Every structure is written in structure tokens, then in C-alpha cells.
Amino acid sequence: MITYQAPKDLVQRVVLKDGRYIIPRADGLLLVGSTLEEAGFDKTTDAAALASLKQSAEAILPALALCPVAHQWAGLRPGSPEGIPFIGALPEWPNVFVNAGHYRNGLVLAPASTHLLVDQLLGREPVIDPAPYQPTPERLINT
Ligand SMILES: Cc1cc2nc3c(=O)[nH]c(=O)nc-3n(C[C@H](O)[C@H](O)[C@H](O)COP(=O)(O)OP(=O)(O)OC[C@H]3O[C@@H](n4cnc5c(N)ncnc54)[C@H](O)[C@@H]3O)c2cc1C
């Protein structure tokens, strides 16, 4: 991701195009995202990602070519090998619960996955079948 230092009100809404987006932030910076690569626990950034994001942003809004990039950084999207999050107790430590591996959808899935986790924590009837999400030894061994 990058942010641009841009004139106030240059962009007033989220703009999506060709898998990229420009988001006006409350602090006045314009956020442009995002690239995607499989890199493990590595938050380093590189010039290729910067160039790619600038190219997308400036194709959407040519005026951004005149604006300085304020910041470049990377976030992680932890995921499970088969794309299903881990929600439940760890097999060896049944008093330790995880809710992780949501990859690109952790924000939108948070209400539902938290509901499922809390049902298990409180011993309630689960809102959906928790079996596919359990961090079983078989699933963990492939992680
Ligand atoms: C560029 C980008 C865009 C995204 N867009 C969307 C979107 O539009 N919609 C959506 O639903 N999701 C989106 N996501 C994905 C979403 O951000 C993640 O799925 C979500 O943040 C995962 O939440 P989490 O709590 O599991 O992990 P995280 O948010 O990664 O939280 C893990 C926390 O644990 C801490 N931590 C890690 N290791 C240790 C340690 N050893 N000791 C102590 N603390 C530690 C970290 O500092 C962090 O605070 C996006 C992600 C990125 C990077």
C-alpha cells in the first residue's frame, strides 16, 4: 500500500478500478492499494510494488503524478493452506482458542467468525457447524 499527500478534496469517495483502489483517509492522505504476494512473515516493501501502485493510481487519476508519495508499507493477510480459517480450541491445549487465518477477508468475516468462537468459548449451541473450522492436528500439520 502507499499513501499520497494530495490537495484536500481531490478524491472524496472510494474509487475502485481493475482490482486497485484509492481511498481518501480522514487524515487527508489518499491510500492506494494493493499488491499481493506470498511472502511468509515478511513486511518489507520494494520498488516494483511502489511502481505498480503508482502506475495504477496515476492511470485512475493523472493529477496524482504531481503529488508526493507519503508512505509505503505492507500488511499481512495470514491464511490457512485450504483457505478456511481456524476457529476453535487447539487440540493440545483445549483452553487456548484461536480465530485466525482469514486471509483477505478478516474484516468482513469478523462478526461471524467471532460469533462462532464465542459460542464455543461459552459452550453455547454454535451458530453454524464448527467442524470445518476446527484447528485439528491434520489441518495444523499442513500449515
Ligand atoms: C492491504 C490489505 C487489504 C485488506 N483488505 C481487506 C478488506 O477489504 N476486507 C477484509 O475483510 N479484509 C481485508 N484484509 C485482511 C484483513 O486485514 C485480515 O484478514 C485481518 O486483519 C486478520 O485479522 P487477525 O486479527 O487474524 O490478524 P492481524 O490483523 O494480522 O492481527 C494479528 C495481531 O497479532 C500481532 N502479533 C503477531 N505476531 C505476534 C507475536 N509473536 N506476539 C505478539 N503479537 C503478535 C500483530 O502485531 C497483530 O496486531 C486486508 C489486508 C491487507 C494487508
PDB file of N, CA and C and ligand atoms in Angstrom, residues 1 21 33-35 41 43 74-78 99-110, ligand 1:
ATOM      1  N   MET A   1       0.840  -1.185   0.000  1.00  0.00           N
ATOM      2  CA  MET A   1       0.000   0.000   0.000  1.00  0.00           C
ATOM      3  C   MET A   1       0.878   1.239   0.000  1.00  0.00           C
ATOM      4  N   TYR A  21      -7.513   0.298  -5.718  1.00  0.00           N
ATOM      5  CA  TYR A  21      -8.444   1.261  -5.136  1.00  0.00           C
ATOM      6  C   TYR A  21      -7.716   2.498  -4.603  1.00  0.00           C
ATOM      7  N   GLY A  33      -4.160   0.959  -2.880  1.00  0.00           N
ATOM      8  CA  GLY A  33      -3.804  -0.431  -2.646  1.00  0.00           C
ATOM      9  C   GLY A  33      -4.322  -1.306  -3.761  1.00  0.00           C
ATOM     10  N   SER A  34      -3.983  -2.505  -3.748  1.00  0.00           N
ATOM     11  CA  SER A  34      -2.879  -3.072  -3.010  1.00  0.00           C
ATOM     12  C   SER A  34      -2.245  -4.143  -3.895  1.00  0.00           C
ATOM     13  N   THR A  35      -1.011  -4.492  -3.588  1.00  0.00           N
ATOM     14  CA  THR A  35      -0.376  -5.621  -4.261  1.00  0.00           C
ATOM     15  C   THR A  35      -0.567  -6.867  -3.405  1.00  0.00           C
ATOM     16  N   PHE A  41       6.188 -14.359   6.782  1.00  0.00           N
ATOM     17  CA  PHE A  41       6.074 -13.278   7.776  1.00  0.00           C
ATOM     18  C   PHE A  41       7.077 -12.190   7.403  1.00  0.00           C
ATOM     19  N   LYS A  43       7.291  -8.161   6.047  1.00  0.00           N
ATOM     20  CA  LYS A  43       6.592  -6.913   5.743  1.00  0.00           C
ATOM     21  C   LYS A  43       7.492  -5.903   5.026  1.00  0.00           C
ATOM     22  N   ALA A  74       3.609  -2.501   4.088  1.00  0.00           N
ATOM     23  CA  ALA A  74       2.982  -3.783   3.771  1.00  0.00           C
ATOM     24  C   ALA A  74       2.233  -4.305   4.986  1.00  0.00           C
ATOM     25  N   GLY A  75       1.130  -4.987   4.741  1.00  0.00           N
ATOM     26  CA  GLY A  75       0.407  -5.685   5.798  1.00  0.00           C
ATOM     27  C   GLY A  75       0.425  -7.169   5.496  1.00  0.00           C
ATOM     28  N   LEU A  76       0.057  -7.962   6.474  1.00  0.00           N
ATOM     29  CA  LEU A  76      -0.010  -9.416   6.279  1.00  0.00           C
ATOM     30  C   LEU A  76      -1.464  -9.840   6.184  1.00  0.00           C
ATOM     31  N   ARG A  77      -1.682 -10.888   5.389  1.00  0.00           N
ATOM     32  CA  ARG A  77      -3.024 -11.470   5.291  1.00  0.00           C
ATOM     33  C   ARG A  77      -2.880 -12.955   5.633  1.00  0.00           C
ATOM     34  N   PRO A  78      -2.722 -13.281   6.905  1.00  0.00           N
ATOM     35  CA  PRO A  78      -2.467 -14.687   7.252  1.00  0.00           C
ATOM     36  C   PRO A  78      -3.615 -15.584   6.796  1.00  0.00           C
ATOM     37  N   ASN A  99      -8.627 -17.743  16.495  1.00  0.00           N
ATOM     38  CA  ASN A  99      -9.556 -17.215  15.496  1.00  0.00           C
ATOM     39  C   ASN A  99      -8.672 -16.501  14.476  1.00  0.00           C
ATOM     40  N   ALA A 100      -8.140 -17.249  13.524  1.00  0.00           N
ATOM     41  CA  ALA A 100      -7.087 -16.712  12.662  1.00  0.00           C
ATOM     42  C   ALA A 100      -7.154 -17.360  11.282  1.00  0.00           C
ATOM     43  N   GLY A 101      -6.339 -16.817  10.366  1.00  0.00           N
ATOM     44  CA  GLY A 101      -6.233 -17.401   9.030  1.00  0.00           C
ATOM     45  C   GLY A 101      -7.339 -16.960   8.087  1.00  0.00           C
ATOM     46  N   HIS A 102      -7.784 -15.712   8.234  1.00  0.00           N
ATOM     47  CA  HIS A 102      -8.893 -15.222   7.408  1.00  0.00           C
ATOM     48  C   HIS A 102      -8.437 -14.595   6.087  1.00  0.00           C
ATOM     49  N   TYR A 103      -7.132 -14.610   5.871  1.00  0.00           N
ATOM     50  CA  TYR A 103      -6.549 -14.161   4.595  1.00  0.00           C
ATOM     51  C   TYR A 103      -7.054 -12.766   4.210  1.00  0.00           C
ATOM     52  N   ARG A 104      -7.751 -12.639   3.071  1.00  0.00           N
ATOM     53  CA  ARG A 104      -8.134 -11.303   2.597  1.00  0.00           C
ATOM     54  C   ARG A 104      -9.451 -10.827   3.178  1.00  0.00           C
ATOM     55  N   ASN A 105     -10.102 -11.649   4.020  1.00  0.00           N
ATOM     56  CA  ASN A 105     -11.478 -11.333   4.412  1.00  0.00           C
ATOM     57  C   ASN A 105     -11.685 -11.251   5.911  1.00  0.00           C
ATOM     58  N   GLY A 106     -10.614 -10.948   6.649  1.00  0.00           N
ATOM     59  CA  GLY A 106     -10.725 -10.919   8.103  1.00  0.00           C
ATOM     60  C   GLY A 106     -11.655  -9.832   8.628  1.00  0.00           C
ATOM     61  N   LEU A 107     -11.764  -8.737   7.890  1.00  0.00           N
ATOM     62  CA  LEU A 107     -12.637  -7.659   8.366  1.00  0.00           C
ATOM     63  C   LEU A 107     -14.097  -8.015   8.134  1.00  0.00           C
ATOM     64  N   VAL A 108     -14.410  -8.463   6.923  1.00  0.00           N
ATOM     65  CA  VAL A 108     -15.821  -8.766   6.643  1.00  0.00           C
ATOM     66  C   VAL A 108     -16.295 -10.019   7.385  1.00  0.00           C
ATOM     67  N   LEU A 109     -15.375 -10.954   7.661  1.00  0.00           N
ATOM     68  CA  LEU A 109     -15.781 -12.178   8.360  1.00  0.00           C
ATOM     69  C   LEU A 109     -15.788 -12.023   9.880  1.00  0.00           C
ATOM     70  N   ALA A 110     -15.230 -10.930  10.387  1.00  0.00           N
ATOM     71  CA  ALA A 110     -15.052 -10.802  11.839  1.00  0.00           C
ATOM     72  C   ALA A 110     -16.340 -11.012  12.645  1.00  0.00           C
TER      73      ALA A 110
HETATM   74  C1  LIG B   1      -3.755  -4.401   2.073  1.00  0.00           C
HETATM   75  C2  LIG B   1      -4.802  -5.228   2.798  1.00  0.00           C
HETATM   76  C3  LIG B   1      -6.119  -5.020   2.483  1.00  0.00           C
HETATM   77  C4  LIG B   1      -7.097  -5.775   3.124  1.00  0.00           C
HETATM   78  N1  LIG B   1      -8.395  -5.530   2.801  1.00  0.00           N
HETATM   79  C5  LIG B   1      -9.363  -6.239   3.396  1.00  0.00           C
HETATM   80  C6  LIG B   1     -10.726  -5.980   3.087  1.00  0.00           C
HETATM   81  O1  LIG B   1     -11.055  -5.117   2.244  1.00  0.00           O
HETATM   82  N2  LIG B   1     -11.673  -6.716   3.704  1.00  0.00           N
HETATM   83  C7  LIG B   1     -11.352  -7.700   4.607  1.00  0.00           C
HETATM   84  O2  LIG B   1     -12.253  -8.333   5.129  1.00  0.00           O
HETATM   85  N3  LIG B   1     -10.078  -7.950   4.938  1.00  0.00           N
HETATM   86  C8  LIG B   1      -9.076  -7.243   4.352  1.00  0.00           C
HETATM   87  N4  LIG B   1      -7.759  -7.505   4.654  1.00  0.00           N
HETATM   88  C9  LIG B   1      -7.445  -8.648   5.503  1.00  0.00           C
HETATM   89  C10 LIG B   1      -7.557  -8.337   6.974  1.00  0.00           C
HETATM   90  O3  LIG B   1      -6.767  -7.198   7.292  1.00  0.00           O
HETATM   91  C11 LIG B   1      -7.063  -9.580   7.746  1.00  0.00           C
HETATM   92  O4  LIG B   1      -7.791 -10.730   7.343  1.00  0.00           O
HETATM   93  C12 LIG B   1      -7.261  -9.349   9.239  1.00  0.00           C
HETATM   94  O5  LIG B   1      -6.534  -8.214   9.663  1.00  0.00           O
HETATM   95  C13 LIG B   1      -6.785 -10.569  10.011  1.00  0.00           C
HETATM   96  O6  LIG B   1      -7.035 -10.316  11.381  1.00  0.00           O
HETATM   97  P1  LIG B   1      -6.275 -11.086  12.512  1.00  0.00           P
HETATM   98  O7  LIG B   1      -6.727 -10.492  13.790  1.00  0.00           O
HETATM   99  O8  LIG B   1      -6.421 -12.558  12.289  1.00  0.00           O
HETATM  100  O9  LIG B   1      -4.745 -10.770  12.226  1.00  0.00           O
HETATM  101  P2  LIG B   1      -3.975  -9.384  12.304  1.00  0.00           P
HETATM  102  O10 LIG B   1      -4.874  -8.221  11.989  1.00  0.00           O
HETATM  103  O11 LIG B   1      -2.735  -9.597  11.461  1.00  0.00           O
HETATM  104  O12 LIG B   1      -3.603  -9.266  13.839  1.00  0.00           O
HETATM  105  C14 LIG B   1      -2.602 -10.075  14.407  1.00  0.00           C
HETATM  106  C15 LIG B   1      -2.012  -9.267  15.558  1.00  0.00           C
HETATM  107  O13 LIG B   1      -1.083 -10.080  16.264  1.00  0.00           O
HETATM  108  C16 LIG B   1       0.094  -9.358  16.459  1.00  0.00           C
HETATM  109  N5  LIG B   1       1.177 -10.311  16.532  1.00  0.00           N
HETATM  110  C17 LIG B   1       1.663 -11.085  15.536  1.00  0.00           C
HETATM  111  N6  LIG B   1       2.653 -11.875  15.994  1.00  0.00           N
HETATM  112  C18 LIG B   1       2.794 -11.588  17.286  1.00  0.00           C
HETATM  113  C19 LIG B   1       3.637 -12.074  18.318  1.00  0.00           C
HETATM  114  N7  LIG B   1       4.531 -13.033  18.081  1.00  0.00           N
HETATM  115  N8  LIG B   1       3.490 -11.557  19.550  1.00  0.00           N
HETATM  116  C20 LIG B   1       2.571 -10.604  19.812  1.00  0.00           C
HETATM  117  N9  LIG B   1       1.729 -10.105  18.877  1.00  0.00           N
HETATM  118  C21 LIG B   1       1.840 -10.588  17.638  1.00  0.00           C
HETATM  119  C22 LIG B   1       0.225  -8.425  15.287  1.00  0.00           C
HETATM  120  O14 LIG B   1       1.020  -7.305  15.589  1.00  0.00           O
HETATM  121  C23 LIG B   1      -1.239  -8.039  15.068  1.00  0.00           C
HETATM  122  O15 LIG B   1      -1.624  -6.931  15.840  1.00  0.00           O
HETATM  123  C24 LIG B   1      -6.742  -6.752   4.069  1.00  0.00           C
HETATM  124  C25 LIG B   1      -5.396  -6.942   4.405  1.00  0.00           C
HETATM  125  C26 LIG B   1      -4.436  -6.182   3.768  1.00  0.00           C
HETATM  126  C27 LIG B   1      -2.978  -6.391   4.156  1.00  0.00           C
END
